[in-house]
Structure formats: C-alpha cells, structure tokens
XYZ file of C-alpha atoms in Angstrom:
554
model
C -11.065 15.169 -4.415
C -14.450 13.995 -3.161
C -12.940 10.720 -1.985
C -10.194 12.618 -0.167
C -12.737 14.773 1.648
C -14.745 11.727 2.689
C -11.628 10.064 4.083
C -10.686 13.327 5.800
C -14.092 13.599 7.413
C -13.726 10.119 8.901
C -10.174 10.877 10.070
C -11.012 14.186 11.730
C -14.120 12.730 13.386
C -11.910 9.996 14.835
C -9.467 12.612 16.156
C -11.937 15.139 17.526
C -15.032 13.118 18.343
C -15.763 11.479 21.707
C -15.467 7.762 22.239
C -18.923 6.265 21.777
C -20.272 2.873 22.712
C -20.981 1.168 19.367
C -24.215 -0.667 18.595
C -24.404 -4.258 19.804
C -24.490 -6.302 16.612
C -23.771 -9.797 17.956
C -25.072 -11.502 21.083
C -25.557 -14.930 22.590
C -28.917 -16.496 23.344
C -30.051 -19.790 24.807
C -32.997 -20.008 22.382
C -32.919 -22.784 19.761
C -31.543 -21.906 16.340
C -34.425 -21.089 13.944
C -34.771 -23.282 10.888
C -32.966 -21.962 7.815
C -33.031 -23.154 4.237
C -29.267 -23.584 4.313
C -26.825 -24.141 7.153
C -23.145 -23.557 6.452
C -20.071 -24.689 8.289
C -18.775 -21.126 8.049
C -20.161 -17.788 6.926
C -17.397 -15.305 6.123
C -18.212 -11.592 6.227
C -15.990 -9.528 3.934
C -14.961 -10.923 0.587
C -11.762 -9.146 -0.437
C -9.551 -11.225 1.844
C -12.330 -13.485 3.097
C -12.507 -15.235 -0.284
C -9.028 -16.686 0.358
C -10.176 -18.189 3.659
C -13.425 -19.318 2.050
C -11.690 -21.035 -0.841
C -9.248 -22.798 1.470
C -12.150 -24.234 3.495
C -14.342 -25.063 0.484
C -11.504 -27.012 -1.126
C -11.517 -29.198 1.981
C -15.187 -29.995 1.515
C -16.618 -27.420 3.904
C -19.919 -25.665 3.247
C -18.925 -22.011 3.084
C -20.688 -18.759 2.216
C -18.723 -15.565 1.595
C -20.665 -12.308 1.943
C -19.533 -9.086 0.276
C -21.240 -5.721 0.698
C -20.593 -4.686 -2.883
C -19.286 -6.582 -5.868
C -16.334 -8.821 -5.132
C -13.537 -7.330 -7.165
C -10.090 -6.133 -6.274
C -8.846 -2.575 -6.427
C -6.913 -1.248 -9.387
C -3.724 -0.639 -7.440
C -1.340 -3.564 -6.962
C -0.681 -5.350 -3.718
C 3.051 -5.600 -3.009
C 4.259 -8.892 -1.590
C 7.253 -11.227 -1.803
C 7.008 -14.097 -4.257
C 7.842 -16.600 -1.549
C 4.887 -15.400 0.547
C 2.465 -16.277 -2.276
C 3.608 -19.881 -2.532
C 0.943 -20.811 0.014
C -1.809 -19.971 -2.491
C -0.476 -22.584 -4.914
C 0.322 -25.118 -2.196
C -3.244 -24.912 -0.858
C -4.781 -25.157 -4.325
C -6.316 -21.679 -4.375
C -4.677 -20.857 -7.709
C -2.475 -22.605 -10.221
C 1.086 -21.479 -10.834
C -0.017 -20.077 -14.202
C -2.840 -18.080 -12.593
C -0.471 -16.689 -9.994
C 2.076 -15.695 -12.631
C -0.658 -13.946 -14.622
C -1.675 -11.941 -11.549
C 1.920 -10.739 -10.958
C 1.960 -7.673 -13.193
C 5.256 -6.183 -12.000
C 8.435 -7.517 -10.449
C 11.464 -5.477 -9.492
C 14.782 -5.511 -7.657
C 16.585 -4.293 -5.612
C 14.558 -2.865 -2.730
C 15.888 -0.243 -0.368
C 15.406 1.096 3.138
C 17.347 4.235 3.924
C 17.746 7.725 5.286
C 19.201 10.420 3.051
C 22.807 11.265 3.830
C 23.016 8.648 6.565
C 22.566 5.007 5.604
C 20.998 2.792 2.948
C 20.332 -0.934 3.109
C 19.388 -2.784 -0.065
C 18.346 -6.350 -0.672
C 16.425 -8.455 -3.184
C 13.108 -10.283 -3.355
C 11.362 -8.516 -0.456
C 7.913 -7.099 -1.320
C 9.142 -6.951 -4.900
C 6.079 -8.330 -6.701
C 3.104 -6.227 -7.704
C -0.022 -8.396 -7.765
C -3.186 -7.199 -9.496
C -5.918 -7.791 -6.886
C -8.730 -8.035 -9.435
C -7.001 -10.852 -11.302
C -5.915 -12.794 -8.218
C -9.282 -12.475 -6.483
C -11.108 -13.584 -9.629
C -8.969 -16.715 -9.866
C -9.508 -17.558 -6.192
C -13.224 -16.810 -6.506
C -13.618 -19.244 -9.407
C -11.785 -21.930 -7.432
C -14.093 -21.244 -4.481
C -17.239 -21.537 -6.599
C -15.997 -24.645 -8.376
C -15.508 -26.248 -4.958
C -19.172 -25.608 -4.112
C -18.829 -22.335 -2.235
C -21.615 -19.761 -2.151
C -20.853 -16.113 -2.894
C -23.369 -13.461 -1.857
C -22.779 -9.946 -3.170
C -24.665 -6.745 -2.453
C -25.443 -7.695 1.144
C -24.390 -5.830 4.291
C -24.020 -7.411 7.709
C -26.769 -6.287 10.080
C -26.598 -8.461 13.205
C -25.952 -11.987 14.447
C -27.369 -14.132 17.227
C -25.284 -16.985 18.608
C -27.513 -19.936 19.512
C -26.388 -23.199 21.125
C -26.582 -24.982 17.743
C -25.118 -22.258 15.522
C -25.087 -18.604 14.490
C -28.020 -16.864 12.802
C -26.638 -14.076 10.614
C -28.905 -11.294 9.361
C -27.899 -9.508 6.162
C -29.472 -6.419 4.600
C -29.534 -5.871 0.822
C -27.485 -2.814 -0.064
C -29.855 -2.026 -2.914
C -33.296 -3.233 -3.909
C -33.804 -6.158 -6.223
C -32.696 -9.756 -6.307
C -29.917 -10.744 -3.949
C -27.037 -11.548 -6.309
C -24.961 -14.671 -6.048
C -21.850 -15.532 -7.946
C -22.392 -19.238 -7.604
C -24.678 -19.990 -10.485
C -23.004 -21.393 -13.549
C -19.587 -21.620 -11.967
C -19.736 -24.997 -10.372
C -21.123 -23.738 -7.105
C -24.683 -23.959 -5.909
C -27.238 -21.216 -6.212
C -27.874 -19.689 -2.804
C -30.888 -21.026 -0.974
C -31.810 -18.225 1.382
C -34.501 -17.728 3.980
C -35.938 -14.207 4.038
C -37.664 -12.766 7.070
C -39.445 -9.506 7.702
C -37.160 -6.792 9.026
C -39.865 -4.619 10.530
C -40.514 -2.104 7.818
C -37.243 -1.459 5.958
C -37.217 -1.098 2.203
C -35.704 -4.540 1.677
C -35.894 -7.994 3.144
C -33.414 -9.294 5.641
C -31.517 -12.356 4.458
C -30.881 -14.977 7.141
C -28.009 -17.454 7.073
C -27.098 -20.069 9.657
C -23.545 -21.199 10.304
C -21.460 -23.242 12.670
C -18.905 -20.420 12.839
C -19.091 -16.770 11.811
C -15.792 -15.429 10.435
C -15.331 -11.652 10.596
C -13.132 -10.456 7.734
C -14.709 -6.982 7.477
C -11.544 -5.069 8.248
C -10.332 -2.706 10.945
C -13.659 -0.940 11.417
C -15.796 -4.059 11.392
C -18.925 -3.450 13.482
C -18.253 -6.711 15.326
C -14.675 -5.667 16.096
C -15.895 -2.225 17.214
C -18.298 -3.905 19.622
C -15.497 -6.093 20.961
C -13.336 -3.011 21.558
C -16.277 -1.041 23.004
C -15.684 1.726 20.485
C -12.187 2.464 21.790
C -10.134 4.758 19.627
C -7.052 3.250 17.973
C -3.862 3.565 19.985
C -2.053 4.642 16.841
C -2.632 5.122 13.139
C -0.644 5.182 9.939
C -1.642 8.175 7.825
C -0.997 7.415 4.171
C -1.313 9.358 0.916
C 0.121 8.681 -2.517
C -0.504 8.124 -6.179
C 0.400 6.078 -9.209
C 1.858 8.372 -11.842
C 3.559 8.261 -15.201
C 6.254 10.675 -16.311
C 8.482 10.297 -13.243
C 12.070 9.089 -13.762
C 12.506 5.305 -13.531
C 13.322 4.161 -10.018
C 16.762 2.502 -9.636
C 15.344 0.634 -6.629
C 12.012 0.196 -4.943
C 11.765 1.844 -1.540
C 10.254 0.041 1.427
C 11.134 2.932 3.747
C 12.949 6.143 2.892
C 13.192 9.452 4.727
C 14.812 12.676 3.582
C 13.004 15.272 5.699
C 13.213 16.186 9.348
C 10.355 16.103 11.819
C 7.722 18.663 10.806
C 6.960 20.479 14.066
C 4.010 22.356 12.580
C 2.324 19.153 11.429
C 3.798 17.177 14.355
C 4.629 14.382 11.914
C 7.694 12.571 10.582
C 7.189 11.680 6.923
C 8.434 8.494 5.273
C 8.213 7.443 1.633
C 7.694 4.249 -0.329
C 8.076 3.687 -4.081
C 7.161 0.677 -6.197
C 7.220 0.260 -9.974
C 3.690 -0.436 -11.253
C 2.313 -1.785 -14.510
C 1.402 1.722 -15.696
C 3.874 3.979 -13.934
C 5.452 4.465 -10.535
C 3.528 4.200 -7.277
C 4.737 6.395 -4.427
C 3.355 6.706 -0.927
C 4.067 9.136 1.876
C 3.085 8.023 5.357
C 3.465 8.930 9.018
C 2.846 7.216 12.350
C 0.867 9.100 14.997
C -2.188 8.848 17.234
C -5.743 10.162 16.653
C -5.770 13.262 18.827
C -7.476 16.670 18.512
C -5.580 19.110 16.335
C -4.013 16.513 14.054
C -3.280 17.563 10.473
C -5.923 16.690 7.901
C -5.327 14.219 5.087
C -5.828 17.059 2.621
C -2.998 19.020 4.246
C -0.787 15.919 4.215
C -1.615 15.261 0.554
C -0.514 18.819 -0.286
C 2.749 18.179 1.583
C 3.180 14.979 -0.426
C 2.788 16.795 -3.746
C 5.259 19.470 -2.668
C 7.848 16.877 -1.549
C 7.385 14.438 -4.434
C 9.660 16.332 -6.903
C 12.525 16.319 -4.397
C 11.955 12.654 -3.613
C 12.047 11.621 -7.276
C 14.770 14.067 -8.316
C 12.779 16.374 -10.628
C 12.285 20.132 -10.643
C 8.488 20.035 -10.623
C 5.526 17.863 -11.589
C 5.054 19.243 -15.089
C 4.767 16.325 -17.481
C 3.739 13.990 -14.672
C 0.307 12.388 -15.048
C -1.411 11.275 -11.851
C -3.391 8.155 -12.709
C -4.683 7.120 -9.299
C -4.528 8.877 -5.951
C -4.592 7.162 -2.553
C -5.384 8.525 0.878
C -6.514 7.106 4.155
C -5.430 5.832 7.536
C -4.769 2.399 8.991
C -5.725 2.048 12.676
C -3.854 -0.023 15.196
C -4.856 -1.212 18.655
C -2.393 -2.511 21.215
C -4.814 -5.231 22.396
C -4.286 -7.219 19.209
C -4.939 -9.865 18.023
C -8.569 -9.421 19.019
C -10.322 -12.211 20.896
C -13.960 -13.057 20.129
C -16.714 -11.583 22.299
C -19.004 -14.598 21.800
C -18.687 -18.257 20.992
C -18.823 -19.385 17.337
C -16.995 -16.208 16.264
C -13.547 -15.791 14.763
C -11.777 -12.636 13.584
C -9.288 -12.764 10.707
C -7.160 -10.194 8.901
C -7.414 -6.532 9.875
C -10.535 -7.271 11.933
C -8.321 -9.298 14.287
C -5.447 -6.832 14.084
C -3.120 -9.757 13.452
C -0.528 -7.794 11.485
C 2.549 -5.675 11.974
C 2.089 -2.115 13.181
C 5.168 -1.178 11.133
C 4.302 -2.380 7.629
C 0.471 -2.405 7.996
C 0.422 -5.124 5.274
C -2.943 -6.849 5.618
C -2.579 -8.939 2.452
C 0.835 -10.222 3.465
C -0.358 -11.013 6.989
C -3.300 -12.951 5.559
C -0.960 -15.040 3.406
C 1.348 -15.654 6.381
C -1.454 -17.046 8.579
C -3.739 -18.647 5.976
C -2.490 -22.229 6.353
C -2.448 -22.055 10.140
C -5.940 -20.574 10.458
C -7.427 -22.976 7.915
C -5.975 -26.006 9.709
C -7.096 -24.668 13.070
C -10.630 -23.801 12.014
C -11.092 -27.180 10.353
C -10.006 -28.953 13.559
C -12.330 -26.729 15.600
C -15.283 -27.553 13.345
C -14.498 -31.279 13.403
C -14.310 -31.359 17.182
C -17.113 -28.922 17.946
C -14.547 -26.637 19.592
C -16.406 -23.425 18.863
C -16.463 -21.704 22.255
C -14.784 -18.355 22.907
C -11.823 -19.986 24.578
C -11.204 -22.531 21.836
C -11.543 -20.152 18.863
C -9.591 -17.516 20.761
C -6.630 -19.906 20.703
C -6.451 -19.395 16.926
C -5.596 -15.710 17.433
C -3.344 -15.845 20.522
C -1.330 -13.065 22.052
C 1.847 -12.514 20.049
C 4.819 -10.700 21.599
C 6.258 -10.342 18.077
C 3.204 -8.314 17.005
C 3.200 -6.389 20.278
C 6.856 -5.554 19.679
C 5.922 -3.813 16.415
C 3.587 -1.594 18.465
C 6.453 -0.678 20.782
C 8.852 -0.059 17.892
C 6.310 2.048 16.028
C 6.471 4.616 18.809
C 10.103 5.376 17.953
C 9.039 6.151 14.363
C 6.145 8.488 15.087
C 4.657 11.176 17.252
C 2.170 11.212 20.121
C -0.153 13.839 21.561
C 1.618 13.990 24.941
C 4.895 15.175 23.376
C 5.794 18.875 23.549
C 6.728 20.033 20.052
C 7.473 23.554 21.215
C 10.232 22.251 23.463
C 13.850 22.699 22.480
C 15.192 19.573 24.219
C 15.193 17.511 21.024
C 16.415 18.128 17.478
C 14.189 17.927 14.422
C 16.218 14.959 13.172
C 15.597 12.919 16.339
C 13.545 10.162 14.646
C 15.581 9.890 11.456
C 18.847 9.949 13.397
C 17.730 7.159 15.717
C 16.417 4.966 12.901
C 19.570 5.539 10.871
C 21.657 4.243 13.771
C 19.426 1.149 13.957
C 19.784 0.430 10.260
C 23.511 1.089 10.359
C 23.792 -1.583 13.021
C 21.731 -3.996 10.916
C 23.732 -3.261 7.762
C 26.992 -3.939 9.571
C 25.682 -7.322 10.720
C 24.570 -8.353 7.248
C 21.446 -9.695 5.500
C 20.924 -12.477 8.030
C 19.883 -9.714 10.430
C 18.177 -7.069 8.286
C 16.222 -9.285 5.877
C 13.981 -10.789 8.587
C 13.383 -7.292 9.971
C 12.388 -5.990 6.526
C 9.785 -8.749 6.370
C 8.383 -8.168 9.899
C 9.969 -11.245 11.472
C 11.163 -9.964 14.845
C 13.240 -12.708 16.414
C 14.726 -12.116 19.851
C 18.271 -13.112 18.862
C 18.282 -10.543 16.056
C 16.769 -7.830 18.255
C 19.366 -8.544 20.932
C 22.208 -8.127 18.432
C 20.742 -4.898 17.051
C 20.202 -3.333 20.476
C 23.646 -4.422 21.689
C 25.239 -2.896 18.594
C 23.338 0.366 19.107
C 24.312 0.556 22.764
C 27.946 0.027 21.840
C 28.050 2.430 18.900
C 25.358 5.061 19.579
C 24.367 5.175 23.268
C 23.593 8.882 23.025
C 20.981 8.342 20.336
C 19.223 5.739 22.438
C 19.124 8.163 25.359
C 17.838 11.002 23.162
C 15.034 8.804 21.829
C 14.080 7.734 25.347
C 13.765 11.388 26.392
C 11.835 12.239 23.218
C 9.262 9.491 23.813
C 8.439 10.850 27.281
C 6.780 7.531 28.025
C 8.109 5.021 30.563
C 5.380 2.679 29.309
C 6.983 2.581 25.847
C 10.304 1.411 27.282
C 8.569 -1.100 29.521
C 6.612 -2.447 26.519
C 9.815 -2.910 24.512
C 11.569 -4.759 27.336
C 8.504 -6.857 28.169
C 7.927 -7.911 24.580
C 11.621 -8.612 24.048
C 11.584 -11.091 26.926
C 8.204 -12.367 25.726
C 9.676 -13.228 22.325
C 12.648 -14.877 24.035
C 10.374 -17.040 26.230
C 8.162 -17.995 23.272
C 11.260 -18.959 21.306
C 12.476 -21.225 24.122
C 9.040 -22.812 24.524
C 8.754 -23.426 20.786
C 12.100 -25.193 20.741
C 11.096 -27.237 23.779
C 7.800 -28.151 22.116
C 9.745 -29.404 19.119
C 11.536 -31.898 21.340
C 8.419 -33.288 23.024
C 5.971 -32.712 20.163
C 6.025 -36.199 18.577
C 5.361 -37.858 21.930
C 2.575 -35.395 22.712
C 0.896 -36.036 19.360
C 0.998 -39.793 19.964
C -0.363 -39.490 23.498
C -3.020 -36.893 22.671
C -4.310 -38.448 19.447
C -7.237 -40.157 21.266
C -8.175 -36.764 22.771
C -8.907 -34.352 19.860
C -9.796 -31.407 22.088
C -6.480 -31.626 23.943
C -4.567 -32.140 20.699
C -6.247 -29.042 19.210
C -5.185 -26.958 22.193
C -1.655 -28.350 22.056
C -1.316 -27.524 18.344
C -2.659 -24.008 18.939
C -0.192 -23.517 21.777
C 2.763 -24.615 19.625
C 1.616 -22.299 16.824
C 1.370 -19.440 19.320
C 4.991 -20.015 20.359
C 6.103 -20.388 16.729
C 4.484 -17.270 15.284
C 4.844 -15.239 18.467
C 8.631 -15.659 18.258
C 8.799 -15.307 14.432
C 10.063 -18.874 14.029
C 7.939 -19.194 10.897
C 10.637 -17.228 9.065
C 12.248 -19.228 6.261
C 15.825 -18.328 5.346
C 16.242 -17.681 1.628
C 19.408 -17.569 -0.424
C 19.357 -14.209 -2.191
C 21.945 -11.600 -3.043
C 22.017 -8.505 -0.858
C 24.245 -5.496 -0.394
C-alpha cells in the first residue's frame, strides 16, 4: 500500500496544488562547447523506451548513449500490443524473430469492446499479445551494446546547455560509487566520461556531449515540464488494477467494457480492461477526468475497483483470489501535443512528446508505430546538420488524428465545470452515447471498427460513424452535447475532423507528385528533409499508416 499512497500523494498534489513555474533545466548559449572525452551523435535520456530508439540508431552506425536513472530492466507486468505492430522491431534488426517470440508470453483471442446490456463488438488480433518487458528490453539492449552503443545506468538528468557545436548534458549519480555502464563485455565500448565538480554535492557530475539530446523521460520529464511552463494536464486517465489468479478464465479479452453508470459521488465513469497474463488474469479499471480540486483519491478508486471486480468477473466475492501484482497511477494528457522543442538540438519522443492517443494511452504501441519514421528522420537531420528547433520540430508535427482523440476523450469522461447535482442528464449518459457509437460501428463491419480499436482515426470512417449516429440516435448526440457543457469541445471535434480530411487529401496529392519532388530535391538535402517530414505529417496525421489486415471478426 506504500506505493499506492505515494502515487496518491502525487495525484492529489496535482489536483489541489497551484501551477508552478518549473526549474529551467535546458538553455541555449553562444559559448563554445567545452571539450569532453566523448562526443555522441545522440544522447537519449530514459532507457525503458529510449533503448529502442538508441538501438535503431546504433545499428545504423551512430554513436549513441542511453542514460537510465536506475537499472535498465522492464516491469513485471506485460505490455499488450498487436503482433503486427511488433514487426518493426524485427524489420529494423532490433531483435530476431526467435527473440520476439520468446518475449511474447501470452497470446489470446478474441478481444471485445462493449457495454453491458447494450452492445458488444468483438474482433481478433488487436492488442492480443502480452510481451514481457524485461525479456524484450534485454534483447534490444544486447543488440544496442553489440552495435557499439553506450549504456549508462544509475544516472539522473540534471541540466543541459545547448552550444553552437552541440549539447553538454550534466548527469548526477543517483547513488555514490562508480558510474555503472552496461557496455563492457557486451560488444560495446566502456564509457569514457568527463567528470566535473558540481559545487559541493555528494557525487560528481558526469558530462556528456551530443549532437542531439533525445528526451524519452516520460510525461513528467523535467525538460517537457519546462517546455509546458509547468502547466497542469488538460486531462488524465486514472488507472488501478491487478494481476490475480483464481478468477474464472476470460472468454475474451476486454479492450473497453462498462457495466456501471456514472458515479455522481466520485464524478467518474468507470471502464474495465481484462487481459490473460502468464500467471493469471490482469484487470484494470480506469476513468477519464481532469486534475481539479476535490477529485477522488486513487485509494478510493482502488477500493471501488475491488468492490466491482467480483461483478465484472462473475464471482460472488474475492475469496480464493490471489492478488499477485497491483497497479495504480495516472496518465496525463496535454492538448498541445505533440510537444515541440524549446531549444535547438532537442527532440522529444514517446510520452515526453505526448505523441500518443488520449483514448488508449498506449505509450509502447505509439513508440512502435513511430519508431521507423523517427529513426529515419533523425538520421537525416544528423547527416544534414538540421538540428535547429524548426527542423527537429518537424519530426513531431501537429497531428489532427491525435488531437481528435483529445476531443473524443471528453465524451468518455468528466470535467470540473460540469454540474453533477443537476438533474438534466441521466446517470447512463456516457455509456448510452458510447453504446450508440459502437452500435453504428458494429453495423458497418470490421472495416470501420478495427481501425478505431487500434487508434487509427480516418476521416472517412469518422464521417460514416457520425452520419450513422445522426440517422439512428440524434437524441443521444444532443444529450451528450448538453452534458459536455463546452462549445469548445464541439468546435475541437469539428475542427479536427476537417483537419484529418485536409491531411488525407494532401497526403494523396503528395503521393502523386512525390517521385518528381524527390528527383528535383535530391541535390538539396535540407529541402528534401522538410518535404519528407511534411509528407509524414500528412500520412500519420490522417491515419494513413493503417495497414488493412485479413482477420476474422464478429
């Protein structure tokens, strides 16, 4: 319970505390870059997902250092992802097919999204693989080291100075003693580090120099907090759960399932997930809301979860059920995502950039989706010296498809400005509205609902869904509009819908003129880089990276 209380403390401080200007941890200077024992092409802060980016670059001959605050090892609980989404790891040489198969410790079908007594939609091969992070990360780490990468563990990011020639990164040992490196004896080089006095702390500051600093430290990265000026998240996903044995076998995995009405006391609508795991069944309960004073604590939500779990799994009580691992926390979301760098020679990836869906909050899946694109783009930027804010910002462009998930999330959650004492909406308002959406998708078949289940929001599919809802359930759309009490939410939906449509048209147009542009721009690498980034922005911003698969669905 200590971990739960620590998470709760952070959550309640976010809700009730004032917005504070964070410390300035990165800045630009015109002074020359100090001499360092080792200069890297890229220094990546944050190893859990950063090791994937590091390995991809190291395998292309880049000098890369990955820095991890603790020991680089994955969590015990599986990551859930589709098998097709992991193909990129093999294609890019990060793991072999055998290593990937060994890391997949559970696989299951079918998967379901539904609302009790209303509608269920089932399909196959969507988020149906449980990957053991420790095993996958170890395989990628060994490939990284064998390619000459440098791994630095036990070091925390302190600050960075961006000089004209590169970035000087200061790292602070988390504990006293020798700075560990995972490179020795694994085909990589032992780290050659310059140490400088840090003005009286208990340890020495480790200095690294790099052409580009990659921030993979997650949602609450100190660099990302500086970029956002300490702004509170616009929304959060509150999540609790556990892996347990003794529960009845699940006939299907659940990506999204609701069987309760809106809890007016908690001001939350609960949803559930369930995935078979290697040592039991993993279930999560989550809710979308905003960090506002008076929000329920994670401890209160965890108690609700334990009281609802028997009903969800069809048992009388939890006697005979063994809780192996408990989970609790919150995933923040900002509407100004993906995040652009505040200095030159800086790039955000993963949750630090916010380049993921606000609906599924799947950081691992988003990393896999963008790994090839970001690796290609960063390599071109390094080759051409295109390391300014504008150039590197092109690698994380505005995406109306991601912004649309922010707009859609509002129909699934609650906000502080809503009046929960009012009687002008029913307790089933959210579930009823979502059930009508999924009924429309089910009627139109897997070609419509499978992309949605995987966070690919294409304008043609959205248009069909909305048109179907207007035709079949206009009253539910009106009720939801009144419940939201936010003209901005409706404007955001409409604006992003047309944004996706425009990006789709521009991507198709780019496909027609692309070969000629590549031929004409080949002598001008900087222009070609910007053209490729623009085409990628249109492609991913309109979800045209979706690949149609032939699977059975019902």
